[in-house]
């Protein structure tokens, strides 16, 4: 993979470490909306504050791990979300063949994080006990709680359990040395984040544990929330797991693609390299 930021010189021991990973954010979708839609209690500024939709790829000595699988064109239409580039194309832009992926981490089972069922026929899916219990239990009797879920997504995940392709985690768990998952909850009962050891320290893929930088920075809460206490406590967990606040990567913030360099020339606005130093200016 091309060096995206030559200024970042890894220390010698890091170069030899076999648990250092590259991390990429791959944008696949977009939703234009105004800021009051992004916060409990709304937003007095009422500015344009769109969401981007991402999947993430972690590349290391044991292969490629994909974090979340996004939605496909049909689901984008159904949910009135704009599909920018299919997830398969984003992975291909990094030279990653979806068919060969062995491990997928599912942050949570909302429609924008666990679709594209057929893309990863070889993969084992890693999720939290609590997310599957939540998505198949009594809470789904209530429209207010099931709204961000799609029954087919849930059924397909149940089928993966029965075909021996699911691995469950309860709290924290290791996927491979240098890559761990951590239960957050809050936004969805079994939401988990991913901590990745990289050349610039521990990067944390927050997924929907913070949709935007504005949520974690301001202690504000996205309207889709199972438990507000877990959301705000989750911000502290993200900061604890990350080397610095600048190592926390929000799940839906268009700023990610402005703050991090493109993975390689030609991928600007599409694929960013998260183990490179961000630019917050
Ligand atoms: Zn979500
Ligand atoms: Zn989401």
Coordinates of N, CA and C and ligand atoms in Angstrom, one line a residue, residues 107-113 148 187-188 191 208 211 222 224 252, ligand 1:
X107 N -20.5 -3.3 14.0 CA -20.6 -2.4 15.1 C -21.9 -2.6 15.8
X108 N -23.0 -2.6 15.0 CA -24.3 -2.8 15.5 C -25.2 -3.1 14.2
X109 N -26.5 -3.5 14.4 CA -27.2 -4.1 13.3 C -28.2 -3.1 12.7
X110 N -28.0 -1.8 12.8 CA -28.8 -0.8 12.1 C -28.6 -1.0 10.6
X111 N -29.6 -0.6 9.8 CA -29.7 -1.0 8.3 C -28.4 -0.5 7.6
X112 N -27.8 0.6 8.1 CA -26.7 1.2 7.4 C -25.3 0.6 7.8
X113 N -25.4 -0.5 8.6 CA -24.1 -1.1 9.1 C -24.0 -2.6 8.8
X148 N -34.6 1.8 13.1 CA -33.4 1.7 12.4 C -32.9 0.3 12.0
X187 N -26.5 4.1 21.8 CA -27.2 4.3 20.5 C -28.0 3.1 20.1
X188 N -27.4 1.9 20.3 CA -28.1 0.6 20.1 C -27.5 -0.3 21.3
X191 N -24.1 -1.9 20.7 CA -23.2 -1.2 19.9 C -21.7 -1.4 20.4
X208 N -21.2 4.3 15.4 CA -22.2 5.2 15.9 C -22.1 5.6 17.4
X211 N -21.6 9.9 16.2 CA -21.9 10.0 14.7 C -21.0 11.1 14.1
X222 N -27.1 12.0 19.7 CA -27.9 11.7 18.5 C -29.3 11.2 18.9
X224 N -31.4 9.0 17.7 CA -31.7 7.5 17.9 C -30.8 7.0 19.0
X252 N -20.1 8.9 11.1 CA -20.9 9.5 10.0 C -20.4 10.9 9.7
Ligands
LIG1 ZN1 -26.8 3.3 14.1

